Coordinates of C-alpha atoms in Angstrom, one line a residue:
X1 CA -63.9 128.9 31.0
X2 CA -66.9 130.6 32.3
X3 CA -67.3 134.5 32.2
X4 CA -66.9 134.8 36.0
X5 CA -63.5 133.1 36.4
X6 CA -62.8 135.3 33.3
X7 CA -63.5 138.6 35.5
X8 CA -61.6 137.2 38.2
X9 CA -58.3 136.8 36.2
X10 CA -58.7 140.2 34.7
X11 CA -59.2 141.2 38.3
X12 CA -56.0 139.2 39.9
X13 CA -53.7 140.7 36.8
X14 CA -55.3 144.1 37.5
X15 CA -54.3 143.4 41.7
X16 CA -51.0 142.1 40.4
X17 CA -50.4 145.2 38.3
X18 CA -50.0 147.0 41.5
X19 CA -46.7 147.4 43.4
X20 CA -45.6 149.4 45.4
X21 CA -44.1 152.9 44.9
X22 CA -46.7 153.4 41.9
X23 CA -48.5 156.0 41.6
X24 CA -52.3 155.1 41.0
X25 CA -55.4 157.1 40.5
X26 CA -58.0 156.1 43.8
X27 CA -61.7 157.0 45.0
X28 CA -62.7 157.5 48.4
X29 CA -65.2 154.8 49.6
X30 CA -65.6 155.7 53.0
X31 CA -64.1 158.2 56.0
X32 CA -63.3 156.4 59.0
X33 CA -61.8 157.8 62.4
X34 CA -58.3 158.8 61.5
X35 CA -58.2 156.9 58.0
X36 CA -59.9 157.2 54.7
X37 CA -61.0 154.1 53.2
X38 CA -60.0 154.1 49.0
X39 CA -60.2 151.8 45.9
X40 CA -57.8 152.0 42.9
X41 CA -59.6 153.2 39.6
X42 CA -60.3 150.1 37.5
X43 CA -57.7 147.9 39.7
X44 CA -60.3 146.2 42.1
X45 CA -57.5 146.6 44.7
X46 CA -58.6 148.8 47.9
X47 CA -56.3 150.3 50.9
X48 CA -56.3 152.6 53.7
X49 CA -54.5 156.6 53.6
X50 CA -54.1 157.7 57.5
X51 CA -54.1 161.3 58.4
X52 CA -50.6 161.3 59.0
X53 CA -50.5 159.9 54.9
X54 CA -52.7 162.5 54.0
X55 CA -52.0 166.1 55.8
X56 CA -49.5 166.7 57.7
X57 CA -52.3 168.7 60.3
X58 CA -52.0 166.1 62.9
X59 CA -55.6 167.5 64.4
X60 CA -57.4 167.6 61.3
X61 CA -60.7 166.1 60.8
X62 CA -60.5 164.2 57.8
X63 CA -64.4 164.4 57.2
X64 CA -63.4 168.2 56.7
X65 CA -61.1 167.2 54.0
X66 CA -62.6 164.5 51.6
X67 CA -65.9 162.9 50.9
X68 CA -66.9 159.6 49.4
X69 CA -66.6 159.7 45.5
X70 CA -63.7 162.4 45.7
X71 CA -60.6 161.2 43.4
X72 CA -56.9 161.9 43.6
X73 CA -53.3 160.3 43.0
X74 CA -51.5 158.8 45.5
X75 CA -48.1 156.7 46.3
X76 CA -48.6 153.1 47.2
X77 CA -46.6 152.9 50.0
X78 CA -46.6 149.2 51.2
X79 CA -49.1 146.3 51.0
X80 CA -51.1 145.8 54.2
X81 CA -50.0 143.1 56.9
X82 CA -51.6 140.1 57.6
X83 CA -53.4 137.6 55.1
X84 CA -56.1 139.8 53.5
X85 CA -58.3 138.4 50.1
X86 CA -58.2 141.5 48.6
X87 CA -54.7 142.4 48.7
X88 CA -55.4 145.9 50.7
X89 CA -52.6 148.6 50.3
X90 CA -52.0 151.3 52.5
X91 CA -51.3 154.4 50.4
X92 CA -50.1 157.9 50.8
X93 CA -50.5 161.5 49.7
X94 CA -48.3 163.6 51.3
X95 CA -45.2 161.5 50.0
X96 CA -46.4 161.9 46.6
X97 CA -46.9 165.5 47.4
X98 CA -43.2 165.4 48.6
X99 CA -41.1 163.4 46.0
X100 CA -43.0 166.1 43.3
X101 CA -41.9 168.4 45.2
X102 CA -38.5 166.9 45.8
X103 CA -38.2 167.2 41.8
X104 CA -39.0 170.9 41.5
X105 CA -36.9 171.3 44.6
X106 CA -33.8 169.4 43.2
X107 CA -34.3 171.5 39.7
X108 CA -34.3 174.9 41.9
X109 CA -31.2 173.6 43.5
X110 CA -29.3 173.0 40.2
X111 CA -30.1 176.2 38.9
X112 CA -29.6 178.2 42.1
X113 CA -33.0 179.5 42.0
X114 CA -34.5 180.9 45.5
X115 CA -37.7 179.3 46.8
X116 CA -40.4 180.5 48.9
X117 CA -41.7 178.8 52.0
X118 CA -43.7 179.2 55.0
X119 CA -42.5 178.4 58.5
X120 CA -44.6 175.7 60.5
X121 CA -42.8 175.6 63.8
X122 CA -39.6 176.3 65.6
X123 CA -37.6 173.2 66.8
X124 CA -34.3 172.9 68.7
X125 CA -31.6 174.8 66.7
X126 CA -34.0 176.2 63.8
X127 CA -37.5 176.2 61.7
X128 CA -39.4 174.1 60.0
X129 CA -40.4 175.4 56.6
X130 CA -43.3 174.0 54.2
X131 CA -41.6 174.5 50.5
X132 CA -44.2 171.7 49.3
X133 CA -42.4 169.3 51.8
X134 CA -40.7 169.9 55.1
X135 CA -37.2 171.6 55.0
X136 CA -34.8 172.7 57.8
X137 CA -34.0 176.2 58.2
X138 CA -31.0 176.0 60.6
X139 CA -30.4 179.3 63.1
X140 CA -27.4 180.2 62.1
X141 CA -28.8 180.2 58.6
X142 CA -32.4 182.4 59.0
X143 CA -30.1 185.8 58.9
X144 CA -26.6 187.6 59.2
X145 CA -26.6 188.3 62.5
X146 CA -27.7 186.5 65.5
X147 CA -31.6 185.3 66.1
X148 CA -31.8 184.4 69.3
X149 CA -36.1 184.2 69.5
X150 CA -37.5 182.1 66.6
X151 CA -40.8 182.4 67.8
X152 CA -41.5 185.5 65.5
X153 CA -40.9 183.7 62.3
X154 CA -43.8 181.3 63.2
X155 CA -45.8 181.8 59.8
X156 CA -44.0 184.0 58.1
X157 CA -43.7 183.4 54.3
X158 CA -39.5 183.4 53.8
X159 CA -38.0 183.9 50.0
X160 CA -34.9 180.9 50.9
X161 CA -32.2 179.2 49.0
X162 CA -31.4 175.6 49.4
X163 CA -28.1 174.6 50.6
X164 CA -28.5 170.7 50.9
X165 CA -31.3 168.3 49.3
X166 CA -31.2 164.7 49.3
X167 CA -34.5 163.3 48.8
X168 CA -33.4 159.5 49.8
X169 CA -32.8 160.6 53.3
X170 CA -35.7 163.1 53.2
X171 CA -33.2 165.6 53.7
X172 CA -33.6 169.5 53.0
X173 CA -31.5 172.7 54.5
X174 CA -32.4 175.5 53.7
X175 CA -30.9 179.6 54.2
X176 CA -32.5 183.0 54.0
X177 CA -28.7 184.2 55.2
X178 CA -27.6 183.4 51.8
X179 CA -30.2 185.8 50.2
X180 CA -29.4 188.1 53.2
X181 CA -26.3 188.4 52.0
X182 CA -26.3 188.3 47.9
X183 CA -28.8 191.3 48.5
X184 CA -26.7 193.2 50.7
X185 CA -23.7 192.6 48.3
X186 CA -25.6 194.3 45.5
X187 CA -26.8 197.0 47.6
X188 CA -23.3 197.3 49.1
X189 CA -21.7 198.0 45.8
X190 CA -24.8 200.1 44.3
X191 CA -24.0 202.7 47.7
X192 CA -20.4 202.5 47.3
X193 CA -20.0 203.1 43.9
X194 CA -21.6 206.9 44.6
X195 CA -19.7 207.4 47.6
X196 CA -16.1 208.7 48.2
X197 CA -14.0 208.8 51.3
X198 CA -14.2 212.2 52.9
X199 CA -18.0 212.7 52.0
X200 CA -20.5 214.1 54.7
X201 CA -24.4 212.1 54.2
X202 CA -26.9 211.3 56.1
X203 CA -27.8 208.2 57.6
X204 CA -29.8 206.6 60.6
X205 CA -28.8 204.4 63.6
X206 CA -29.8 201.1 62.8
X207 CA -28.9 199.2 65.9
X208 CA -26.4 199.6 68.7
X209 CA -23.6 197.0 69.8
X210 CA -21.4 197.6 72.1
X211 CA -18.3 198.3 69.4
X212 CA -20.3 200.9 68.1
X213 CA -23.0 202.1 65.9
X214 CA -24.4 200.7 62.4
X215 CA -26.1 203.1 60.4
X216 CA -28.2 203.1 57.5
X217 CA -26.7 205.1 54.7
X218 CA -28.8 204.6 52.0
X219 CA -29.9 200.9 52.6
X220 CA -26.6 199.8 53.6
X221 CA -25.0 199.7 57.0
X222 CA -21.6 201.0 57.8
X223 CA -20.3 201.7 61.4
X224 CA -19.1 204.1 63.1
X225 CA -16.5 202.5 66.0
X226 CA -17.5 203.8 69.8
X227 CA -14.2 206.2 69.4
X228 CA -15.6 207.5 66.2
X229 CA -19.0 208.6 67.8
X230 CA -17.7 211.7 69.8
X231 CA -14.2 213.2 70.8
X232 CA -15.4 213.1 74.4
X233 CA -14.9 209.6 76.1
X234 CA -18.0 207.2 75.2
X235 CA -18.7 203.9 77.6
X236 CA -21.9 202.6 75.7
X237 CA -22.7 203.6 72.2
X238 CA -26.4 203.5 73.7
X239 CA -25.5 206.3 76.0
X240 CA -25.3 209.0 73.3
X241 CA -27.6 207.4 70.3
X242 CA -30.5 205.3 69.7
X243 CA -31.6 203.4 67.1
X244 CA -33.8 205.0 64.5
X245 CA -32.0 208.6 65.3
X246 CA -31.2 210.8 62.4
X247 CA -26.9 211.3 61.6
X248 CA -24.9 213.4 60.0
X249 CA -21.6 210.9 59.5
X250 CA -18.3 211.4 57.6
X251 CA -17.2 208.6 54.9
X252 CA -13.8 207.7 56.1
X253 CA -13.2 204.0 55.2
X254 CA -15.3 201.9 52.1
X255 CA -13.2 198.2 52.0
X256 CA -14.9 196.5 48.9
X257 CA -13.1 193.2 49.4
X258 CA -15.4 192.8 52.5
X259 CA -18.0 194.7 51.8
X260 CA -17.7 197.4 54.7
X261 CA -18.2 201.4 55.2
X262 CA -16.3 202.9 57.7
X263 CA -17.9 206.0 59.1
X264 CA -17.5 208.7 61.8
X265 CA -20.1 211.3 63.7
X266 CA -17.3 213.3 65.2
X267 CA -15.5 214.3 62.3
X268 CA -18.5 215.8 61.0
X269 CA -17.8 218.7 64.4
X270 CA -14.8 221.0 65.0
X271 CA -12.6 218.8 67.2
X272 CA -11.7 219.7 70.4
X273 CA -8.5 220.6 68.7
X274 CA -10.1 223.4 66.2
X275 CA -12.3 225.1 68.9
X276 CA -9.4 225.6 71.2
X277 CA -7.3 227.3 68.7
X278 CA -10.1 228.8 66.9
X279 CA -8.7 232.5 69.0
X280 CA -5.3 231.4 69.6
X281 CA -2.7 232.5 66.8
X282 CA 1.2 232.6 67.2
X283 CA 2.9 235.3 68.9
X284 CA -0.3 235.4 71.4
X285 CA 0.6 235.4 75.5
X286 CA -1.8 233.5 78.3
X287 CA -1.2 232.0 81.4
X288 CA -1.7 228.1 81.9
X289 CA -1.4 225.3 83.6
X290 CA 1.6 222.8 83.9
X291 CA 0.1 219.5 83.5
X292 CA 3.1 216.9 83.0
X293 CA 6.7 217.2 82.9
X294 CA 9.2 215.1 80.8
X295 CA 12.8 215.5 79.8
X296 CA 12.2 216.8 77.0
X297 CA 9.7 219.7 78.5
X298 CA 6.9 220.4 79.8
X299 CA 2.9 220.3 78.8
X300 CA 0.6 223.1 79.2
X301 CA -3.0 223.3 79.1
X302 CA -4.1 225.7 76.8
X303 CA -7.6 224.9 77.0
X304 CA -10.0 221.9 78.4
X305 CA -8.0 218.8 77.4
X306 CA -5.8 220.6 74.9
X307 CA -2.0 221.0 75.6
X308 CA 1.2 222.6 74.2
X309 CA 4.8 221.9 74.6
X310 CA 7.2 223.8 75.8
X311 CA 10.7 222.6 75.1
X312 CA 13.4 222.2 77.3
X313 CA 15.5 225.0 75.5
X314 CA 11.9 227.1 75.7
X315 CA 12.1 227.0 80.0
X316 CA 14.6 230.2 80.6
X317 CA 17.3 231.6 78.9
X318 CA 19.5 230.3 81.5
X319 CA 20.5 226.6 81.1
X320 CA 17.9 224.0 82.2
X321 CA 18.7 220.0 82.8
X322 CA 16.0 218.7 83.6
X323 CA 12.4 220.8 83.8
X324 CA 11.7 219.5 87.1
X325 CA 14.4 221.4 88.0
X326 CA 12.3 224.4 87.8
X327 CA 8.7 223.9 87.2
X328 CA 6.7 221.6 88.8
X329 CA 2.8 219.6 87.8
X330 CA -0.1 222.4 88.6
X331 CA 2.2 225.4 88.6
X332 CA 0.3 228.4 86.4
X333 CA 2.8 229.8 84.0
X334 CA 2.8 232.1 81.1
X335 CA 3.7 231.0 77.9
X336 CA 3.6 232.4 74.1
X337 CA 2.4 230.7 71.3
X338 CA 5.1 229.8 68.7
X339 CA 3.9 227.4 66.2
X340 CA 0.4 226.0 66.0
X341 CA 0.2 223.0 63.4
X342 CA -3.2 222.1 62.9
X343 CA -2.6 219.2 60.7
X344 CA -0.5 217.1 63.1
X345 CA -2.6 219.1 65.7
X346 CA 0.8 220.1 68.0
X347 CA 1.2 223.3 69.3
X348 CA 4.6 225.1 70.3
X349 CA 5.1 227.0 73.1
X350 CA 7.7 229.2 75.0
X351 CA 7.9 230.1 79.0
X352 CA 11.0 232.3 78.2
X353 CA 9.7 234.2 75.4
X354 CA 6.9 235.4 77.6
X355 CA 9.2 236.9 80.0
X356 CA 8.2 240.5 79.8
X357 CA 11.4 241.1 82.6
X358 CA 13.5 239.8 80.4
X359 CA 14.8 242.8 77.4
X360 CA 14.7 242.3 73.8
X361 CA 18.8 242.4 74.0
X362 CA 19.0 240.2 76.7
X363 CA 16.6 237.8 74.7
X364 CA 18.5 238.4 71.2
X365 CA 21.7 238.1 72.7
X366 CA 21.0 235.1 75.3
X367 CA 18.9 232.9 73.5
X368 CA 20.4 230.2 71.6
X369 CA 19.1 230.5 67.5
X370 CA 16.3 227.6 67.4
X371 CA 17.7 224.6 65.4
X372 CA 16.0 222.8 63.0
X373 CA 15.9 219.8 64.9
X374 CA 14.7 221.7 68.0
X375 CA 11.7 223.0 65.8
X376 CA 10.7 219.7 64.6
X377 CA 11.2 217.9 68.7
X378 CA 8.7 220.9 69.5
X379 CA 6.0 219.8 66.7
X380 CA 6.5 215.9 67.1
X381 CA 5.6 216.0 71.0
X382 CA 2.7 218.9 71.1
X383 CA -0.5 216.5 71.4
X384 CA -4.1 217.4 72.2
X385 CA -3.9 214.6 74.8
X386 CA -2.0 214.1 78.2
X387 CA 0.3 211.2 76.4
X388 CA 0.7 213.0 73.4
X389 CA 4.2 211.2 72.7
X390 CA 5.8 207.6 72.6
X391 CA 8.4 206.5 74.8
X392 CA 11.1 205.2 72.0
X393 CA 10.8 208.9 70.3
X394 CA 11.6 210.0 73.9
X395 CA 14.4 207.3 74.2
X396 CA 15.5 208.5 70.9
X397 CA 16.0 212.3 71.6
X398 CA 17.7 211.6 75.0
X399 CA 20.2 209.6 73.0
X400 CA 20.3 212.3 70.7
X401 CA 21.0 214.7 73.2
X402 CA 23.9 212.3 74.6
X403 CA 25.8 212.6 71.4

């Protein structure tokens, strides 16, 4: 056999030797529009890479990229159609870039490791990340809380964790809520292991809803609920705060289970409650006004928004049915303080015990000795607002007062 049908058997086997999904070692021959032109090493076997198998910059020049002589590995991806002597391939780079990657992806995955990526572009329902290949970064998975513009994560680098990877389907999720979440967990219990229910700190509004506030108390967030921002009503949270303002806020809930703080800004003032009664002590006299009437007695203002009670049996000395009977809503009467309870915040008062007509002996003599039932009616129903009781407690002493 002569030497040149020698050379062409060692070339055939060396074609042969070729199949595809190898990985083989090629030079570039030449740079063509939108295709680069390459030979296996020592195969005698030549294909074709496209741009699309080579970058995944759909506009980039390939002459920018590559010159004749440069060598690299790449994926044989299929043979080339048609009947061609020398067996042409066409082969590809970026899948060999991605089942690599898919390898060190699939490792991170078992471990639990977190990756780093760079978003491309924002499609319908999420982003497009470059982790070495193209993954998926759902929406609902970029953060805890809702993104409604993606556009602002356009090439940013992300740290993510992969969720789902299945490199036969070219398939990769990925989540930055996950790490979102794992970090706020640690910082969660790092800030609530130093705090204690009760404590006064300092925080700052992080953003406004319209349930209320979250603010940052040392890198975590807790709220404080819309009636926990001020003792006087509150429509928006946004009317009174804005975001970046510096709080003083009171620690009154930490629920570890879900990882929430519970916080208040009024608590940290003298309620309405403790300013009125600041001056007022038992025994003292002053006129007010009769705000509501129930069977049971009769509400006084004592001060802007702050009422007393004056019981039934605390009207006259003379024998009262119903208070309607005698006093009536808007009427200015005086009245004397007789208990002030500033932990269930109720405050006692008397019409008849401010009667300065009325003697000492007629008052000794005529007015009945205060049970202890009547004393505890008189705290149960004094409220700092105009509802300050429930209507079974006033079913409930009606019936008592049946008996």
């Amino acid at each position: 056999m002569s030497e040149n049908s020698n050379q062409f058997l060692d070339a055939l086997k060396q074609m042969q030797g070729v199949e595809v999904g190898d990985i083989v070692d090629v030079e570039v021959l030449d740079i063509e529009d939108g295709q680069i032109d390459v030979g296996v090493e020592n195969a005698g076997v030549e294909g074709v890479i496209t741009r699309r198998e080579y970058t995944s910059d759909r506009n980039a020049d390939l002459r920018d990229l590559v010159k004749p002589g440069d060598k690299f590995k790449a994926l044989v991806l299929r043979r080339a159609g048609g009947d061609k002597e020398n067996g042409e391939f066409f082969f590809s780079v970026t899948r060999l870039k991605e089942r690599e990657a898919y390898d060190k992806l699939q490792k991170d995955f078992e471990e639990g490791k977190a990756i780093e990526g760079t978003v491309t572009s924002s499609v319908r329902g999420g982003l497009l990340v470059d982790v070495g290949t193209r993954g998926f970064l759902p929406a609902s998975l970029i953060s805890n809380r809702y993104v409604s513009d993606l556009k602002p994560y356009i090439g940013k680098t992300m740290k993510l964790k992969i969720t789902e990877i299945d490199p036969n389907k070219n398939r990769l999720i990925l989540s930055h809520k996950d790490l979102v979440e794992e970090e706020r967990e640690e910082a969660f219990d790092k800030v609530a292991s130093q705090l204690v229910v009760g404590d006064v700190i300092e925080g700052k509004v992080s953003r406004l809803t319209n349930f209320g506030s979250f603010i940052d108390v040392g890198g975590v967030d807790g709220l404080v609920h819309i009636s926990e921002i001020s003792y006087k009503h509150v429509d928006k949270p946004s009317d009174v705060l804005k975001a970046g303002q510096d709080v003083k806020v009171k620690v009154i809930g930490i629920d570890n289970d879900r990882h929430r703080i519970s916080l208040s800004i009024k608590q940290t003032e003298p309620s309405p409650f403790e300013q009125a009664t600041a001056n007022l002590h038992e025994g003292d006299v002053f006129e007010g006004e009769v705000k509501s009437l129930t069977n049971f007695g009769a509400f006084v203002e004592v001060a802007d928004g702050i009422q007393g009670l004056v019981h039934v049996s605390e009207i006259s000395n003379k024998h009262v049915d119903k208070p309607s009977d005698v006093l009536k809503v808007g009427q200015a009467v005086k009245v004397k303080v007789l208990n002030i309870d500033p932990s269930d915040r109720r405050i006692s008062l008397s019409i008849k015990a401010a009667d300065s007509n009325a003697s000492s002996s007629d008052s000794n003599s005529s007015r009945p000795r205060r049970s202890r039932n009547e004393n505890s009616v008189n705290k149960k129903y004094m409220s700092d607002n105009d509802n300050g009781f429930a209507l079974g407690d006033i079913i409930g002493d009606q019936l008592k007062d049946r008996k």
